[in-house]
Coordinates of C-alpha atoms and ligand atoms in Angstrom, one line a residue:
M1269 CA 27.2 -97.5 99.5
T1270 CA 29.1 -95.7 97.1
E1271 CA 33.1 -95.3 97.6
Y1272 CA 34.6 -91.6 96.9
L1273 CA 38.4 -92.1 95.8
F1274 CA 40.9 -89.1 96.3
P1275 CA 43.6 -88.2 94.2
Y1276 CA 46.6 -90.3 95.2
H1277 CA 48.5 -86.9 95.8
F1278 CA 45.6 -85.7 97.8
V1279 CA 46.8 -83.8 101.1
F1280 CA 45.2 -85.8 104.0
G1281 CA 46.3 -83.4 107.4
A1282 CA 45.2 -82.1 110.6
A1283 CA 45.7 -78.6 112.2
T1284 CA 46.2 -77.1 115.3
A1285 CA 47.6 -73.6 116.1
S1286 CA 50.4 -72.4 118.7
Y1287 CA 48.1 -70.7 121.5
Q1288 CA 45.7 -73.6 121.4
V1289 CA 47.8 -76.3 122.2
E1290 CA 51.5 -75.4 123.3
G1291 CA 51.2 -74.3 126.2
A1292 CA 54.9 -73.5 127.5
A1293 CA 53.5 -69.9 127.9
N1294 CA 56.2 -68.4 129.8
E1295 CA 58.9 -71.0 129.1
D1296 CA 62.4 -70.6 127.3
G1297 CA 62.3 -66.7 126.8
K1298 CA 58.7 -66.8 124.8
G1299 CA 57.4 -63.2 125.4
E1300 CA 53.6 -62.2 126.0
S1301 CA 50.8 -62.1 123.6
I1302 CA 47.9 -60.7 123.1
W1303 CA 46.0 -64.0 124.1
D1304 CA 48.1 -64.5 127.4
R1305 CA 47.0 -61.0 128.2
F1306 CA 43.1 -61.4 127.3
S1307 CA 42.8 -65.3 128.8
H1308 CA 43.9 -63.7 132.4
T1309 CA 41.7 -60.9 132.5
P1310 CA 38.9 -61.6 134.6
G1311 CA 35.4 -62.5 132.7
K1312 CA 36.9 -63.0 129.2
V1313 CA 37.0 -66.1 128.5
T1314 CA 35.0 -69.4 129.5
N1315 CA 35.9 -70.5 133.2
G1316 CA 38.5 -68.1 133.1
D1317 CA 40.9 -70.9 131.0
T1318 CA 44.2 -69.8 129.6
G1319 CA 46.8 -71.3 127.1
D1320 CA 49.3 -71.7 130.2
V1321 CA 49.2 -75.3 129.5
A1322 CA 46.9 -76.1 126.8
C1323 CA 47.9 -79.7 125.4
D1324 CA 52.0 -79.1 126.6
H1325 CA 52.5 -79.6 122.7
Y1326 CA 55.6 -78.0 123.5
H1327 CA 56.8 -80.9 125.4
R1328 CA 54.9 -83.6 124.2
W1329 CA 55.5 -82.9 120.3
P1330 CA 57.3 -86.1 119.8
E1331 CA 54.3 -88.1 121.2
D1332 CA 51.7 -86.3 119.2
I1333 CA 54.2 -87.0 115.9
A1334 CA 54.2 -90.2 117.1
L1335 CA 50.0 -89.9 116.7
M1336 CA 49.9 -88.1 113.3
R1337 CA 52.0 -91.3 112.2
R1338 CA 49.1 -93.9 113.6
L1339 CA 47.0 -91.6 111.7
G1340 CA 49.0 -91.9 108.5
L1341 CA 48.4 -88.0 108.5
K1342 CA 50.5 -86.8 105.1
A1343 CA 50.8 -83.4 106.6
Y1344 CA 50.6 -81.1 109.7
R1345 CA 49.3 -77.2 109.7
F1346 CA 50.8 -75.2 112.6
S1347 CA 51.2 -72.0 113.5
V1348 CA 54.2 -70.0 115.0
S1349 CA 53.9 -68.3 118.3
W1350 CA 55.2 -64.7 117.0
P1351 CA 56.2 -64.0 120.4
R1352 CA 58.0 -67.2 121.1
I1353 CA 60.4 -65.8 118.3
L1354 CA 60.4 -62.5 119.1
P1355 CA 59.6 -61.6 122.4
S1356 CA 59.0 -57.7 121.7
G1357 CA 57.3 -58.5 118.6
R1358 CA 60.6 -57.2 116.7
G1359 CA 64.3 -56.8 117.3
V1360 CA 66.1 -59.2 119.3
V1361 CA 65.6 -63.0 118.5
N1362 CA 64.5 -65.6 120.6
Q1363 CA 67.0 -68.3 119.6
A1364 CA 64.8 -70.9 121.8
G1365 CA 61.6 -70.3 120.6
L1366 CA 63.3 -70.7 117.0
D1367 CA 64.7 -74.1 118.0
F1368 CA 61.4 -75.2 119.2
Y1369 CA 60.1 -74.9 115.8
D1370 CA 63.6 -76.6 114.3
R1371 CA 62.8 -79.8 116.5
L1372 CA 59.1 -79.9 115.6
V1373 CA 59.9 -79.7 111.7
D1374 CA 62.4 -82.0 112.0
G1375 CA 60.4 -84.5 113.8
L1376 CA 57.4 -84.0 111.3
C1377 CA 60.5 -84.7 108.7
A1378 CA 61.5 -87.9 110.4
A1379 CA 58.0 -88.8 110.2
N1380 CA 57.4 -88.4 106.6
I1381 CA 54.8 -85.7 107.5
E1382 CA 54.4 -82.6 105.2
P1383 CA 54.9 -79.3 107.2
F1384 CA 52.2 -76.9 106.8
I1385 CA 53.4 -73.4 108.3
T1386 CA 51.0 -70.6 109.4
L1387 CA 53.1 -67.7 110.3
H1388 CA 50.2 -65.7 112.1
H1389 CA 47.3 -67.5 114.0
W1390 CA 46.0 -65.0 116.3
D1391 CA 49.0 -64.7 119.5
Y1392 CA 50.0 -61.1 118.5
P1393 CA 53.2 -59.6 120.4
Q1394 CA 51.3 -57.5 123.6
A1395 CA 54.4 -55.3 122.9
L1396 CA 53.4 -54.7 119.6
Y1397 CA 49.7 -53.9 120.7
E1398 CA 50.8 -51.6 122.8
M1399 CA 52.7 -49.8 120.0
G1400 CA 49.4 -49.2 118.0
G1401 CA 48.9 -53.1 117.3
W1402 CA 47.6 -54.2 113.4
T1403 CA 45.5 -50.4 113.4
N1404 CA 49.4 -48.5 113.4
R1405 CA 50.7 -49.3 109.3
D1406 CA 54.1 -48.5 110.9
N1407 CA 53.8 -51.9 113.0
L1408 CA 53.3 -53.9 109.4
G1409 CA 56.8 -54.7 108.5
Y1410 CA 57.3 -56.1 111.4
F1411 CA 55.3 -58.7 110.2
A1412 CA 57.5 -58.9 107.1
D1413 CA 60.7 -59.0 109.0
Y1414 CA 59.0 -61.7 111.4
A1415 CA 58.3 -63.7 108.0
A1416 CA 61.9 -63.5 107.0
I1417 CA 63.2 -65.2 109.8
L1418 CA 61.4 -68.3 109.9
V1419 CA 61.9 -68.5 106.2
K1420 CA 65.7 -68.3 107.2
R1421 CA 65.5 -71.3 109.6
L1422 CA 63.1 -73.4 108.3
G1423 CA 62.8 -72.7 104.2
D1424 CA 64.8 -75.5 103.7
R1425 CA 62.7 -77.6 105.4
I1426 CA 59.0 -76.0 104.5
E1427 CA 57.3 -75.9 101.3
K1428 CA 54.0 -74.6 101.6
W1429 CA 53.8 -71.2 103.8
T1430 CA 50.7 -69.3 104.6
T1431 CA 50.6 -65.6 106.1
L1432 CA 47.6 -65.4 108.2
N1433 CA 45.0 -67.4 109.4
E1434 CA 41.5 -65.8 109.4
P1435 CA 42.2 -62.0 109.2
G1436 CA 38.3 -61.3 109.1
V1437 CA 38.4 -63.0 113.1
I1438 CA 41.2 -61.0 113.8
A1439 CA 39.4 -58.0 112.6
W1440 CA 36.1 -58.5 113.7
D1441 CA 36.5 -60.2 116.7
G1442 CA 39.2 -58.6 118.4
Y1443 CA 38.1 -55.0 117.5
C1444 CA 34.6 -55.5 116.9
S1445 CA 32.8 -58.0 119.0
G1446 CA 35.0 -58.3 121.2
E1447 CA 35.1 -61.5 122.1
H1448 CA 38.7 -62.2 121.4
A1449 CA 41.9 -60.5 122.3
P1450 CA 43.0 -57.5 122.1
G1451 CA 39.1 -57.4 122.9
E1452 CA 38.4 -53.5 121.7
Q1453 CA 35.0 -52.7 120.4
D1454 CA 35.5 -50.2 117.6
F1455 CA 33.7 -50.5 114.0
V1456 CA 36.2 -47.9 112.4
K1457 CA 39.0 -49.9 113.9
T1458 CA 38.2 -53.3 113.1
R1459 CA 37.8 -52.1 109.2
Q1460 CA 41.2 -50.5 109.1
V1461 CA 42.2 -53.5 110.9
A1462 CA 41.3 -55.8 108.1
H1463 CA 43.1 -53.6 105.5
N1464 CA 45.6 -53.3 107.4
L1465 CA 46.0 -57.0 107.4
M1466 CA 46.0 -57.6 103.8
V1467 CA 48.9 -54.8 103.6
A1468 CA 50.9 -57.1 106.4
H1469 CA 50.0 -60.1 104.3
G1470 CA 51.2 -58.5 101.0
L1471 CA 54.6 -57.4 102.7
A1472 CA 54.8 -61.4 104.1
V1473 CA 54.5 -62.3 100.7
Q1474 CA 57.6 -60.3 98.8
A1475 CA 59.7 -60.9 102.2
I1476 CA 59.1 -64.6 102.1
R1477 CA 59.6 -64.9 98.1
A1478 CA 62.8 -62.1 98.9
V1479 CA 64.7 -65.0 101.0
N1480 CA 63.4 -68.4 98.8
P1481 CA 61.3 -67.2 95.8
E1482 CA 61.2 -71.1 95.3
L1483 CA 58.4 -71.4 98.2
Q1484 CA 54.7 -72.2 97.9
V1485 CA 53.2 -68.8 99.6
G1486 CA 48.9 -68.3 100.4
I1487 CA 46.8 -67.2 103.0
V1488 CA 44.1 -68.6 104.8
L1489 CA 40.6 -67.5 104.6
N1490 CA 37.1 -68.6 106.2
Q1491 CA 33.9 -68.6 104.7
W1492 CA 30.6 -68.9 105.1
M1493 CA 28.2 -69.6 102.3
S1494 CA 25.4 -67.6 101.7
D1495 CA 22.4 -69.7 100.8
A1496 CA 19.1 -68.5 99.6
A1497 CA 16.4 -70.6 101.9
D1498 CA 14.0 -70.8 99.0
D1499 CA 13.3 -69.8 95.5
D1500 CA 11.9 -66.1 96.1
P1501 CA 14.0 -64.2 94.3
R1502 CA 13.9 -61.7 97.1
S1503 CA 15.4 -64.5 99.5
R1504 CA 18.0 -64.9 96.8
Q1505 CA 18.8 -61.4 96.8
Q1506 CA 19.1 -61.2 100.5
A1507 CA 22.0 -64.1 99.8
E1508 CA 23.7 -62.3 97.4
D1509 CA 23.6 -58.9 99.1
A1510 CA 25.0 -60.6 102.1
W1511 CA 27.7 -62.6 99.9
N1512 CA 28.9 -59.5 98.3
Q1513 CA 29.3 -57.2 101.6
G1514 CA 31.0 -59.7 103.9
E1515 CA 32.3 -62.4 102.3
T1516 CA 34.1 -60.7 99.8
T1517 CA 36.1 -58.5 102.4
F1518 CA 39.2 -60.3 101.8
L1519 CA 38.4 -62.1 98.6
H1520 CA 38.0 -59.3 96.3
P1521 CA 41.0 -57.2 97.2
I1522 CA 43.2 -60.5 96.9
F1523 CA 41.8 -62.3 93.4
K1524 CA 40.5 -59.1 92.2
G1525 CA 42.9 -56.2 93.6
Y1526 CA 39.6 -53.8 94.9
Y1527 CA 37.0 -54.3 97.1
H1528 CA 33.4 -55.3 96.0
P1529 CA 31.3 -52.2 95.2
A1530 CA 28.5 -53.9 97.4
Q1531 CA 31.1 -53.7 100.6
V1532 CA 32.2 -50.0 99.8
A1533 CA 28.6 -48.9 99.8
F1534 CA 27.6 -51.2 102.6
A1535 CA 30.0 -49.3 105.3
S1536 CA 30.8 -46.0 103.1
E1537 CA 31.1 -44.1 106.4
T1538 CA 33.7 -46.3 107.6
L1539 CA 36.2 -46.6 104.8
P1540 CA 39.7 -47.7 105.7
D1541 CA 42.4 -45.3 104.8
V1542 CA 43.9 -47.5 101.4
R1543 CA 47.3 -45.6 100.1
A1544 CA 49.0 -45.8 96.9
G1545 CA 50.5 -49.2 96.1
D1546 CA 48.3 -51.2 98.3
M1547 CA 46.2 -52.8 95.9
A1548 CA 48.9 -54.2 93.7
L1549 CA 50.9 -55.4 97.3
I1550 CA 47.3 -57.3 98.4
S1551 CA 46.8 -59.0 95.0
Q1552 CA 50.1 -60.3 94.7
K1553 CA 49.7 -63.8 92.9
L1554 CA 49.5 -66.6 95.5
D1555 CA 50.4 -70.1 95.1
F1556 CA 47.7 -71.6 96.7
L1557 CA 44.3 -70.3 98.9
G1558 CA 43.5 -72.0 102.3
I1559 CA 39.3 -72.2 102.7
N1560 CA 38.3 -72.8 106.7
F1561 CA 34.8 -74.3 106.4
Y1562 CA 32.4 -74.7 109.2
S1563 CA 29.1 -73.6 108.2
R1564 CA 26.9 -71.5 106.2
N1565 CA 24.2 -68.4 106.2
L1566 CA 20.8 -68.8 105.0
Y1567 CA 18.7 -66.0 104.2
T1568 CA 14.7 -65.8 103.6
A1569 CA 13.0 -62.5 101.8
Q1570 CA 13.0 -61.0 105.1
G1571 CA 16.6 -61.5 106.6
S1572 CA 19.0 -64.2 107.5
V1573 CA 17.6 -67.2 109.6
D1574 CA 18.8 -67.9 113.3
Q1575 CA 17.6 -71.3 113.5
V1576 CA 17.1 -73.5 110.4
P1577 CA 14.0 -76.2 111.1
G1578 CA 15.3 -79.8 110.9
S1579 CA 18.8 -78.6 110.8
E1580 CA 21.5 -80.3 113.2
Y1581 CA 23.8 -78.0 115.5
T1582 CA 27.2 -78.2 116.9
E1583 CA 28.2 -77.5 120.0
M1584 CA 29.5 -74.4 118.6
G1585 CA 25.4 -73.1 117.8
W1586 CA 27.0 -74.2 113.8
E1587 CA 24.5 -75.5 111.6
V1588 CA 25.8 -78.6 109.9
C1589 CA 25.4 -78.2 106.4
A1590 CA 28.1 -80.6 104.0
P1591 CA 26.5 -79.8 100.8
A1592 CA 27.3 -76.1 101.5
L1593 CA 31.2 -76.7 101.2
R1594 CA 30.8 -77.6 97.7
R1595 CA 28.5 -74.9 96.7
L1596 CA 31.2 -72.6 98.4
L1597 CA 34.2 -74.1 96.4
N1598 CA 31.7 -73.8 93.4
K1599 CA 31.0 -70.4 93.8
I1600 CA 34.7 -68.9 94.5
N1601 CA 36.0 -70.9 91.8
H1602 CA 33.3 -69.4 89.2
E1603 CA 33.9 -65.6 90.5
Y1604 CA 37.5 -65.9 90.8
T1605 CA 40.7 -66.8 89.1
L1606 CA 42.2 -68.7 91.9
P1607 CA 45.3 -71.1 92.5
P1608 CA 44.9 -74.4 94.2
I1609 CA 42.8 -74.6 96.8
Y1610 CA 43.3 -76.6 100.5
I1611 CA 41.1 -77.0 103.0
T1612 CA 42.8 -76.0 105.9
E1613 CA 40.1 -76.0 108.4
N1614 CA 36.7 -78.1 108.7
G1615 CA 35.4 -80.1 111.8
A1616 CA 33.0 -80.0 114.7
A1617 CA 32.3 -79.5 118.3
F1618 CA 30.0 -82.4 120.1
P1619 CA 29.8 -82.6 123.4
D1620 CA 32.1 -86.2 123.6
V1621 CA 31.8 -88.8 126.2
V1622 CA 34.2 -91.3 127.4
A1623 CA 32.6 -94.7 127.1
P1624 CA 33.2 -97.2 129.5
D1625 CA 35.4 -99.3 127.3
G1626 CA 37.8 -96.1 127.5
C1627 CA 37.0 -94.8 124.1
V1628 CA 35.2 -91.8 122.6
H1629 CA 32.4 -93.1 119.9
D1630 CA 32.1 -89.9 118.2
E1631 CA 29.8 -90.8 115.8
R1632 CA 28.6 -87.1 115.0
R1633 CA 31.8 -85.3 114.4
L1634 CA 32.6 -88.7 111.8
D1635 CA 29.6 -88.3 110.2
Y1636 CA 30.6 -84.7 109.9
L1637 CA 33.8 -85.0 108.7
K1638 CA 32.3 -87.9 106.4
N1639 CA 30.2 -85.6 104.8
H1640 CA 32.4 -82.6 104.3
F1641 CA 35.1 -84.9 102.5
I1642 CA 32.3 -86.1 100.2
Q1643 CA 31.4 -82.9 99.4
T1644 CA 34.6 -81.3 98.9
R1645 CA 35.5 -84.5 97.0
L1646 CA 32.0 -83.9 94.5
A1647 CA 33.5 -80.2 94.1
M1648 CA 36.7 -81.5 92.8
Q1649 CA 34.7 -83.2 90.4
D1650 CA 32.7 -80.1 89.8
G1651 CA 36.0 -78.9 88.3
V1652 CA 37.8 -77.2 91.3
D1653 CA 41.1 -77.8 92.0
V1654 CA 41.4 -79.3 95.9
R1655 CA 44.4 -80.4 96.8
G1656 CA 44.2 -80.9 100.3
Y1657 CA 42.5 -81.2 103.2
F1658 CA 43.2 -80.5 107.1
V1659 CA 40.7 -81.8 109.6
W1660 CA 40.5 -79.1 112.8
S1661 CA 41.6 -80.3 114.9
L1662 CA 44.2 -82.9 115.8
L1663 CA 43.8 -82.4 119.2
D1664 CA 40.9 -81.2 121.8
N1665 CA 42.4 -77.8 122.1
F1666 CA 41.9 -74.5 123.8
E1667 CA 39.2 -73.0 121.8
W1668 CA 39.3 -69.5 122.3
G1669 CA 37.0 -67.3 124.5
H1670 CA 35.2 -70.8 125.0
G1671 CA 38.5 -71.8 126.8
Y1672 CA 38.3 -75.9 127.1
T1673 CA 34.7 -76.1 126.6
K1674 CA 34.6 -77.2 122.9
R1675 CA 35.9 -80.2 121.6
F1676 CA 37.0 -80.5 118.1
G1677 CA 39.7 -83.1 118.2
I1678 CA 39.8 -86.2 116.4
I1679 CA 42.2 -87.1 119.3
R1680 CA 41.1 -86.4 123.0
V1681 CA 43.1 -84.5 125.3
D1682 CA 41.9 -85.1 128.7
Y1683 CA 43.4 -81.5 130.5
Q1684 CA 43.9 -83.5 133.8
T1685 CA 46.6 -86.0 132.5
L1686 CA 46.8 -84.9 129.1
Q1687 CA 46.7 -88.3 128.6
R1688 CA 45.3 -88.5 124.7
T1689 CA 43.2 -90.8 122.8
I1690 CA 42.0 -91.1 119.5
K1691 CA 38.7 -91.2 119.5
D1692 CA 36.7 -92.8 116.6
S1693 CA 36.4 -90.7 114.4
G1694 CA 40.4 -90.5 114.1
E1695 CA 40.5 -94.2 113.9
W1696 CA 37.7 -93.8 111.0
Y1697 CA 40.5 -91.1 109.2
A1698 CA 43.3 -93.6 109.6
R1699 CA 41.5 -95.8 107.1
V1700 CA 40.0 -92.9 104.9
I1701 CA 44.1 -91.8 104.4
S1702 CA 45.3 -95.3 104.1
R1703 CA 42.8 -96.3 101.3
H1704 CA 42.4 -93.0 99.7
T1705 CA 38.8 -93.6 99.8
V1706 CA 35.6 -92.1 101.8
T1707 CA 33.2 -94.7 102.0
D1708 CA 29.2 -93.4 102.5
Ligands
FCB1348 C1 38.6 -71.2 113.4 C2 40.0 -70.7 114.0 C3 40.6 -72.3 114.8 C4 39.3 -72.6 115.6 C5 38.0 -72.8 115.0 C6 37.2 -73.8 115.5 O1 38.1 -70.2 113.0 O2 41.0 -70.9 113.1 O3 41.6 -71.5 115.6 O4 39.1 -71.8 116.9 O5 37.7 -71.9 114.3

């Protein structure tokens, strides 16, 4: 038995996102988001599920904060529904929307739980989408305006501000595979959206700091490690090429100020329109980097491996490979000059069952989390500056195109009654937090 002690100030948290948990899709003046539109379009989401009710966090947040307290969470990462604040994405502010987040943040502060806010986690205003969405450069400034509105209202109580959650997923799933809202399939647009998202991020960083230069600003990127399956130099080359062509898309511009040459060469026919000044805007110094980690990609000399023999897979079809997290953290720490890192999401979907005793004995999720915590601690000992870790997710919730079929929570949500039950993984996490220690 080994004990992995975490530093006293390590931030143990959990995360959610507005559309996935809030519900109240048409309440208190909220405008339509592209996810409202997408989920109500037949055939887009498994079982026709929508986020109309979700976990009803919009009304049940006091109960949810009480649960966070029971777990002993130090921090809660949540996102804001942009069309709740600006029903048309710009212009007139919906005070009732702001009031909701104001109450939530007050509640968190009263419970001594630090709020980590994400400005945008995918529920983009439908009205802005109809004006060209992220493809239209003229729209990018609206994101900065929205950021400033929130900082003015909440900046006195929130220190950590994240601009975007996973711009790569916004671009590729929303505009290339079409599996996410707005459901387009256009690779040229995808590349432009990815670039424009970084410009919008840069504008928002400026806007946040213009209102309050004391705040800490960052972005959240999801990174999959690229591993070679064996010692064959060709396998290693495959893994390295895949990393350079894909995984550097945001890291390179943000932390080096230019696109990786391998990326430029790989997609040379669909290069985005990059304007003078973009790269300086994109590569402004950040106060922290959020990393969402779920799995890795594995390569042999022949290319990527679909199914790794002997490996465990989650309900998402993602391989479980905790040591890849340590390798990833070391790799990015070596290749870039990074600000402090937070693991802003990590977790797993498994088929939970409610046992006759009414509990959810989710050992596989518990093991997944335990092993990823250990690998994070080891990466810290290797020299990576990781300051905190947010489990995805606090609650079972609306998993985008999969609807309610994938459960990631350390708290179960019964979607009929909306009753919450802390799973074994949640009870385990509470013990970890109270002792600052993970025991394997
Ligand atoms: C991430 C998303 C998050 C959740 C997890 C499973 O890509 O940021 O909202 O869906 O995956």
